Amino acid sequence: MEYKLAKQLRTAHPTVIRQIFMYACDHPEFLDLSIGEPSADTFPLDEIAKSSADMYKYDGKKALAYGPYPGMDECIEEIRKWMIARGFDMENNAIEILPGSGHGMDNMANTFCDEGDVILSEMFAYPGIQNAARMVGAKLVGVEMDDDGINLEALEKTIQEYGEKVKFLYLCPSFNNPTGITLPEYKREAVYKLAQKYDFMIYEDDPYSRLSFDGNYLKEIKKYDTDGRVVYAASLSKIVSSGMRIGFFVVNKDLRPFLEMSQGNAGVQSVPVMLTVAGYMQHNDIDAHCKDVGAFYKEKAAWMMECIKKYLPASCEPIEPKGGLFLWLKVPETLDLDKVWHKLMEANVGVVPSFGFSADPENYPGSAFRICYSTPSKEVIEEACQIMGRVLKEELGE
Ligand SMILES: Cc1ncc(COP(=O)(O)O)c(C=O)c1O
């Protein structure tokens, strides 16, 4: 049957990541550094199992019934306490539980964008924001970046170019996906000041900041927010479980009901998940757990850097991550990125070319690969780097 699809879907095509995934399914020996997932080895399985068992034992009927918007009180309260301990202003802000922070981008676009409006992001950004923009008919406009994130002059020029159409700026300021970059505090503050000056919102996507390698946490943009224009979204997907699907907003109290309404029929979160997470947070030290998770990825990232230095041509420059799951490998601009990417796949290595994350792949394909070191073993990382080294040297004529 030929389906009469909505315009937003007629223009959609499989992402680069999806193409790699399909290839990997047919090639069991594939060395996959493209999967942007946390390692399940870091999840607190025993603690979650205990919390879940206790929940069904003591709160079973409640767990199996419908729960309220904006989430179960028990879960909101645990997250609220965590946010207060982290220095968030919880007098003026409220929490809303989400089925993952990815969902929050759709809410944000639904809440603020009409067809033809503009969402700004860094040129290379998490593809979820492209989906959110497309589904509401908004235009995603990428802003040029430096090695420490969004370029402030380019940002202001872009805002002036699109004027009132700019509804919000999407940023993942800490250990960004795809670049691993962390935006310094002076840029966070400057971005907030621009949002005030030109009157637009900011969506601060923060699934990774707790995965700091050295326990250093920069000030979230939300903490500069004096007028309620920053929607802060975080997630437990990289800390507790990606499969349970739980994230949350910290948003101005007056705005929260609108974000809730914009969820349409998709908003009610799973009650057993919320209660299990609440129990976990009540009886365990989530910050101590985050430090352990950060240490796990620190070792992986250090090994990735060592292998890159050992096997890859010197003209390929990694941006060293200080936390999170991703490393951005800059390669010489003379390389045909599409060709190299395909050659790497044929040689059994999966990495994601920068154009897979570009807001404007035709004009700004970039010359980098996203490498994810979170799930592959040390052996896989080393073998993949050896192959990348060989392919890149061939292509560079070295
Ligand atoms: C930058 C970024 N934002 C949001 C998400 C969505 O995470 P979740 O919906 O699992 O919380 C991801 C997932 O990889 C991500 O990398």
XYZ file of C-alpha atoms and ligand atoms in Angstrom:
414
model
C 0.000 0.000 0.000
C 1.198 3.489 -0.714
C 0.761 5.433 2.527
C -0.252 9.083 2.348
C 2.374 10.142 4.855
C 2.534 13.491 6.612
C 4.899 16.014 5.037
C 7.307 15.777 7.989
C 7.802 12.062 7.347
C 7.959 12.247 3.571
C 11.153 14.266 3.908
C 12.713 11.959 6.540
C 15.473 9.499 5.624
C 17.506 6.970 7.630
C 20.223 8.657 9.673
C 23.878 7.835 9.182
C 23.840 6.080 12.566
C 20.943 3.937 11.406
C 22.860 3.004 8.246
C 25.838 1.876 10.337
C 23.538 -0.066 12.620
C 21.975 -1.898 9.649
C 25.444 -2.723 8.319
C 26.559 -3.989 11.732
C 23.507 -6.301 11.957
C 24.741 -8.172 8.870
C 28.383 -8.269 9.998
C 28.784 -9.967 13.378
C 32.552 -9.349 13.374
C 32.019 -5.569 13.092
C 34.173 -3.403 15.427
C 31.571 -0.875 16.392
C 32.666 2.454 17.845
C 29.535 4.138 16.555
C 27.072 3.085 19.238
C 26.342 6.104 21.440
C 25.219 4.065 24.408
C 26.260 3.799 28.040
C 27.812 0.534 29.149
C 25.301 -1.657 31.006
C 28.253 -2.741 33.197
C 27.965 0.634 34.950
C 24.314 0.254 35.956
C 23.577 -0.494 39.641
C 21.830 -3.792 38.937
C 21.714 -5.226 42.479
C 20.454 -1.978 43.998
C 17.771 -1.575 41.330
C 16.709 -5.221 41.722
C 16.324 -4.690 45.487
C 14.435 -1.448 45.054
C 12.091 -3.020 42.523
C 11.419 -6.075 44.727
C 10.733 -3.850 47.769
C 8.421 -1.667 45.726
C 6.231 -4.590 44.622
C 6.310 -6.024 48.153
C 5.325 -2.844 50.005
C 3.682 -0.673 47.350
C 2.489 -3.191 44.764
C -1.032 -1.904 44.168
C 0.111 1.677 43.895
C 2.804 0.605 41.438
C 0.343 -1.110 39.145
C -2.154 1.771 39.005
C -2.131 4.933 36.871
C 0.166 7.657 38.143
C -0.303 11.417 38.034
C 1.232 14.064 35.807
C 3.917 15.350 36.298
C 5.185 12.140 37.932
C 5.028 10.249 41.224
C 5.616 12.449 44.268
C 8.168 9.988 45.689
C 10.325 10.258 42.565
C 9.931 14.023 42.204
C 10.912 14.464 45.837
C 14.121 12.409 45.506
C 15.134 14.298 42.371
C 14.232 17.617 43.996
C 16.506 16.851 46.953
C 19.292 15.898 44.549
C 18.856 19.144 42.617
C 18.877 21.226 45.814
C 22.099 19.506 46.896
C 23.529 20.396 43.486
C 22.652 24.066 43.976
C 19.587 24.445 41.748
C 16.958 27.009 42.701
C 14.006 24.801 43.581
C 11.942 27.685 44.967
C 11.140 28.994 41.506
C 11.511 25.773 39.559
C 9.571 22.542 39.401
C 10.370 19.010 38.290
C 8.596 17.006 35.664
C 9.429 13.347 35.105
C 9.997 12.334 31.491
C 10.413 9.026 29.690
C 14.037 9.987 28.969
C 15.421 13.406 28.206
C 15.136 12.804 24.453
C 11.390 13.110 24.907
C 11.915 16.562 26.401
C 13.151 17.947 23.060
C 9.845 17.054 21.438
C 7.997 18.747 24.315
C 10.120 21.845 23.943
C 9.535 22.091 20.189
C 5.804 21.408 20.637
C 5.593 24.084 23.312
C 7.438 26.905 21.544
C 7.506 26.337 17.791
C 5.054 26.981 15.009
C 5.770 25.940 11.442
C 8.597 28.031 9.988
C 10.113 28.974 13.352
C 13.800 28.510 14.015
C 15.647 26.355 16.544
C 19.356 27.067 16.897
C 21.966 24.483 17.807
C 25.678 23.997 17.501
C 26.527 22.942 13.950
C 27.151 19.370 15.136
C 24.479 18.292 17.577
C 22.560 15.290 18.850
C 20.245 14.204 16.004
C 17.231 14.071 18.343
C 16.933 17.834 17.994
C 16.693 17.481 14.210
C 13.772 15.082 14.681
C 12.067 17.412 17.160
C 12.394 20.350 14.747
C 11.196 18.376 11.743
C 8.051 17.100 13.452
C 6.816 20.636 14.178
C 7.934 22.050 10.810
C 10.639 24.223 12.408
C 13.988 24.937 10.788
C 17.103 23.795 12.643
C 19.921 26.286 12.089
C 23.455 25.249 13.028
C 25.931 27.729 14.495
C 29.666 27.434 13.916
C 31.750 25.973 16.698
C 35.198 26.337 18.225
C 37.127 23.580 19.966
C 35.337 24.640 23.172
C 31.838 24.731 21.731
C 29.531 27.289 20.158
C 31.160 30.394 18.660
C 29.608 33.417 20.366
C 30.065 35.890 17.491
C 28.546 33.432 15.017
C 25.686 32.863 17.459
C 24.856 36.542 17.740
C 25.047 36.996 13.948
C 22.683 34.062 13.426
C 20.227 35.388 15.998
C 20.228 38.769 14.243
C 19.712 37.077 10.886
C 16.616 35.108 11.981
C 15.275 37.654 14.488
C 11.919 36.903 16.079
C 11.728 33.507 14.403
C 14.334 32.131 16.821
C 12.374 30.312 19.510
C 15.107 28.490 21.344
C 18.731 27.488 21.385
C 19.498 23.815 21.944
C 22.759 23.094 23.763
C 24.323 20.052 25.395
C 27.014 21.952 27.310
C 28.767 19.129 29.160
C 30.608 16.266 27.435
C 28.510 16.866 24.392
C 27.166 14.223 22.073
C 28.714 14.075 19.424
C 31.836 16.139 20.152
C 32.570 15.338 23.812
C 33.241 19.074 24.213
C 32.400 20.970 27.411
C 31.332 24.581 27.072
C 33.366 26.798 29.460
C 31.485 28.820 32.064
C 32.141 32.187 30.397
C 30.391 30.901 27.256
C 27.482 29.521 29.296
C 26.949 32.907 30.866
C 27.368 34.734 27.552
C 24.831 32.476 25.860
C 22.343 33.191 28.636
C 22.911 36.945 28.298
C 22.262 36.708 24.545
C 19.040 34.837 25.251
C 17.981 37.684 27.545
C 19.046 40.360 25.072
C 17.184 38.816 22.127
C 14.425 37.171 24.171
C 14.532 33.500 23.277
C 14.550 30.299 25.317
C 17.383 27.858 25.970
C 17.023 24.101 26.092
C 19.881 22.782 28.214
C 20.262 19.084 27.506
C 22.319 17.510 30.252
C 22.494 13.734 30.163
C 26.284 13.600 30.615
C 27.580 16.130 33.154
C 27.570 13.582 36.015
C 30.023 11.465 33.991
C 32.912 13.786 34.757
C 36.274 11.977 34.831
C 37.768 14.141 37.563
C 34.654 15.044 39.582
C 34.666 18.601 38.188
C 31.212 19.914 37.387
C 30.764 23.242 35.623
C 27.883 25.560 36.474
C 24.789 24.603 34.508
C 23.234 27.342 32.318
C 20.055 26.891 34.358
C 21.893 28.315 37.374
C 22.315 31.651 35.553
C 18.574 31.744 34.867
C 16.856 34.576 36.686
C 13.823 34.908 34.447
C 12.706 31.340 33.698
C 13.994 31.052 30.130
C 16.131 27.931 30.551
C 14.519 24.513 30.343
C 16.957 22.095 31.939
C 16.586 18.437 30.924
C 18.556 15.626 32.508
C 18.414 11.887 32.349
C 19.218 8.816 34.406
C 19.879 6.867 31.185
C 23.646 7.126 31.469
C 23.771 6.641 35.231
C 21.112 4.184 36.398
C 19.546 2.587 33.312
C 18.921 3.534 29.709
C 16.231 0.870 29.361
C 14.041 2.051 32.247
C 13.485 5.306 30.347
C 13.614 8.019 32.936
C 14.640 11.635 32.700
C 13.341 14.917 34.051
C 12.906 18.622 33.492
C 13.823 21.378 35.911
C 11.698 24.268 34.687
C 10.114 27.449 35.901
C 6.932 26.666 37.856
C 4.777 28.781 35.531
C 6.076 27.075 32.420
C 5.789 23.478 33.621
C 2.040 23.081 32.922
C 2.572 24.132 29.286
C 5.349 21.606 28.800
C 3.045 19.023 30.320
C 0.177 19.903 27.965
C 2.469 19.741 24.967
C 3.076 16.033 25.580
C -0.316 15.214 24.143
C -1.102 11.579 24.860
C 2.481 10.508 25.354
C 3.202 11.930 28.758
C 2.328 9.487 31.532
C 5.491 7.840 32.786
C 5.694 4.239 34.023
C 4.804 4.148 37.735
C 6.941 1.086 38.625
C 9.935 2.774 37.019
C 9.400 6.002 38.964
C 8.934 4.193 42.276
C 11.916 1.928 41.699
C 14.106 4.922 40.931
C 12.747 6.788 43.968
C 13.614 3.816 46.199
C 17.053 3.547 44.633
C 17.782 7.227 45.221
C 16.472 7.127 48.758
C 18.695 4.256 49.858
C 21.826 4.820 47.778
C 24.317 7.609 47.217
C 23.773 8.527 43.570
C 26.682 10.994 43.545
C 29.111 8.320 44.731
C 27.754 6.042 42.019
C 28.270 8.778 39.392
C 31.906 9.093 40.455
C 32.402 5.344 39.927
C 30.775 5.576 36.493
C 32.994 8.544 35.594
C 36.075 6.547 36.650
C 34.968 3.630 34.437
C 34.729 5.866 31.351
C 37.913 7.737 32.241
C 39.876 4.524 31.854
C 38.174 3.726 28.546
C 38.800 7.228 27.188
C 42.462 7.150 28.249
C 42.924 3.855 26.416
C 41.203 5.273 23.317
C 43.562 8.284 23.380
C 46.585 5.994 23.776
C 45.546 3.870 20.783
C 44.841 6.952 18.666
C 48.300 8.334 19.416
C 49.899 4.972 18.684
C 48.139 4.026 15.455
C 46.622 7.074 13.752
C 48.431 9.608 11.567
C 49.541 12.706 13.507
C 47.378 14.899 11.272
C 44.289 13.331 12.879
C 43.636 15.285 16.060
C 41.377 14.001 18.828
C 39.655 16.470 21.148
C 40.376 14.828 24.476
C 37.162 14.333 26.476
C 37.011 15.196 30.188
C 33.902 13.117 30.751
C 31.073 11.328 28.984
C 31.131 8.747 26.222
C 32.433 10.486 23.108
C 35.602 11.598 21.425
C 35.689 13.870 18.369
C 38.473 12.926 15.989
C 39.306 15.760 13.637
C 40.767 14.575 10.340
C 42.401 16.648 7.575
C 39.875 18.601 5.503
C 41.461 17.264 2.318
C 40.004 13.822 3.027
C 36.797 12.703 1.340
C 34.939 11.929 4.573
C 32.153 9.949 2.923
C 34.672 7.753 1.100
C 36.761 7.160 4.235
C 33.669 6.334 6.264
C 32.594 3.705 3.723
C 36.131 2.296 3.509
C 36.203 1.999 7.299
C 32.904 0.148 7.281
C 34.180 -2.245 4.612
C 37.220 -2.776 6.833
C 34.793 -3.611 9.691
C 35.060 -0.426 11.733
C 32.038 1.686 12.648
C 32.544 5.367 13.464
C 30.128 8.190 12.679
C 31.187 10.910 10.208
C 30.554 14.493 11.291
C 27.990 15.119 8.546
C 25.735 12.622 10.376
C 25.323 15.256 13.098
C 25.364 18.401 11.005
C 22.414 20.777 11.027
C 23.415 21.575 7.425
C 25.227 18.538 6.012
C 25.330 19.905 2.448
C 27.202 23.088 3.331
C 28.878 22.083 6.612
C 29.704 18.372 6.473
C 32.677 18.882 8.801
C 35.810 16.746 8.810
C 35.663 14.619 11.915
C 34.414 11.315 13.251
C 32.532 10.679 16.474
C 34.080 7.789 18.329
C 32.266 6.160 21.205
C 34.482 4.262 23.640
C 31.825 3.339 26.210
C 30.755 -0.158 25.156
C 33.631 -1.726 23.149
C 36.294 -3.712 25.008
C 39.909 -2.544 25.136
C 40.789 -5.214 22.560
C 38.110 -3.955 20.163
C 39.242 -0.347 20.645
C 42.846 -1.268 19.852
C 42.005 -3.384 16.797
C 39.658 -0.692 15.461
C 42.382 1.956 15.894
C 44.911 -0.206 14.050
C 42.491 -0.505 11.127
C 41.592 3.201 11.216
C 45.286 4.024 11.175
C 45.871 1.858 8.113
C 42.858 3.210 6.188
C 43.556 6.850 7.054
C 47.247 6.554 6.128
C 46.291 4.997 2.780
C 43.850 7.823 2.092
C 46.352 10.476 3.112
C 49.026 8.849 0.955
C 51.349 8.309 3.934
C 22.734 14.645 23.923
C 21.655 13.658 24.211
N 20.460 14.108 24.604
C 19.459 13.264 24.884
C 19.607 11.901 24.759
C 18.429 11.023 25.051
O 18.631 10.314 26.206
P 17.441 9.629 26.994
O 16.176 9.861 26.234
O 17.794 8.190 27.060
O 17.416 10.272 28.327
C 20.830 11.378 24.341
C 21.001 9.933 24.171
O 21.964 9.402 23.724
C 21.887 12.289 24.062
O 23.083 11.857 23.668
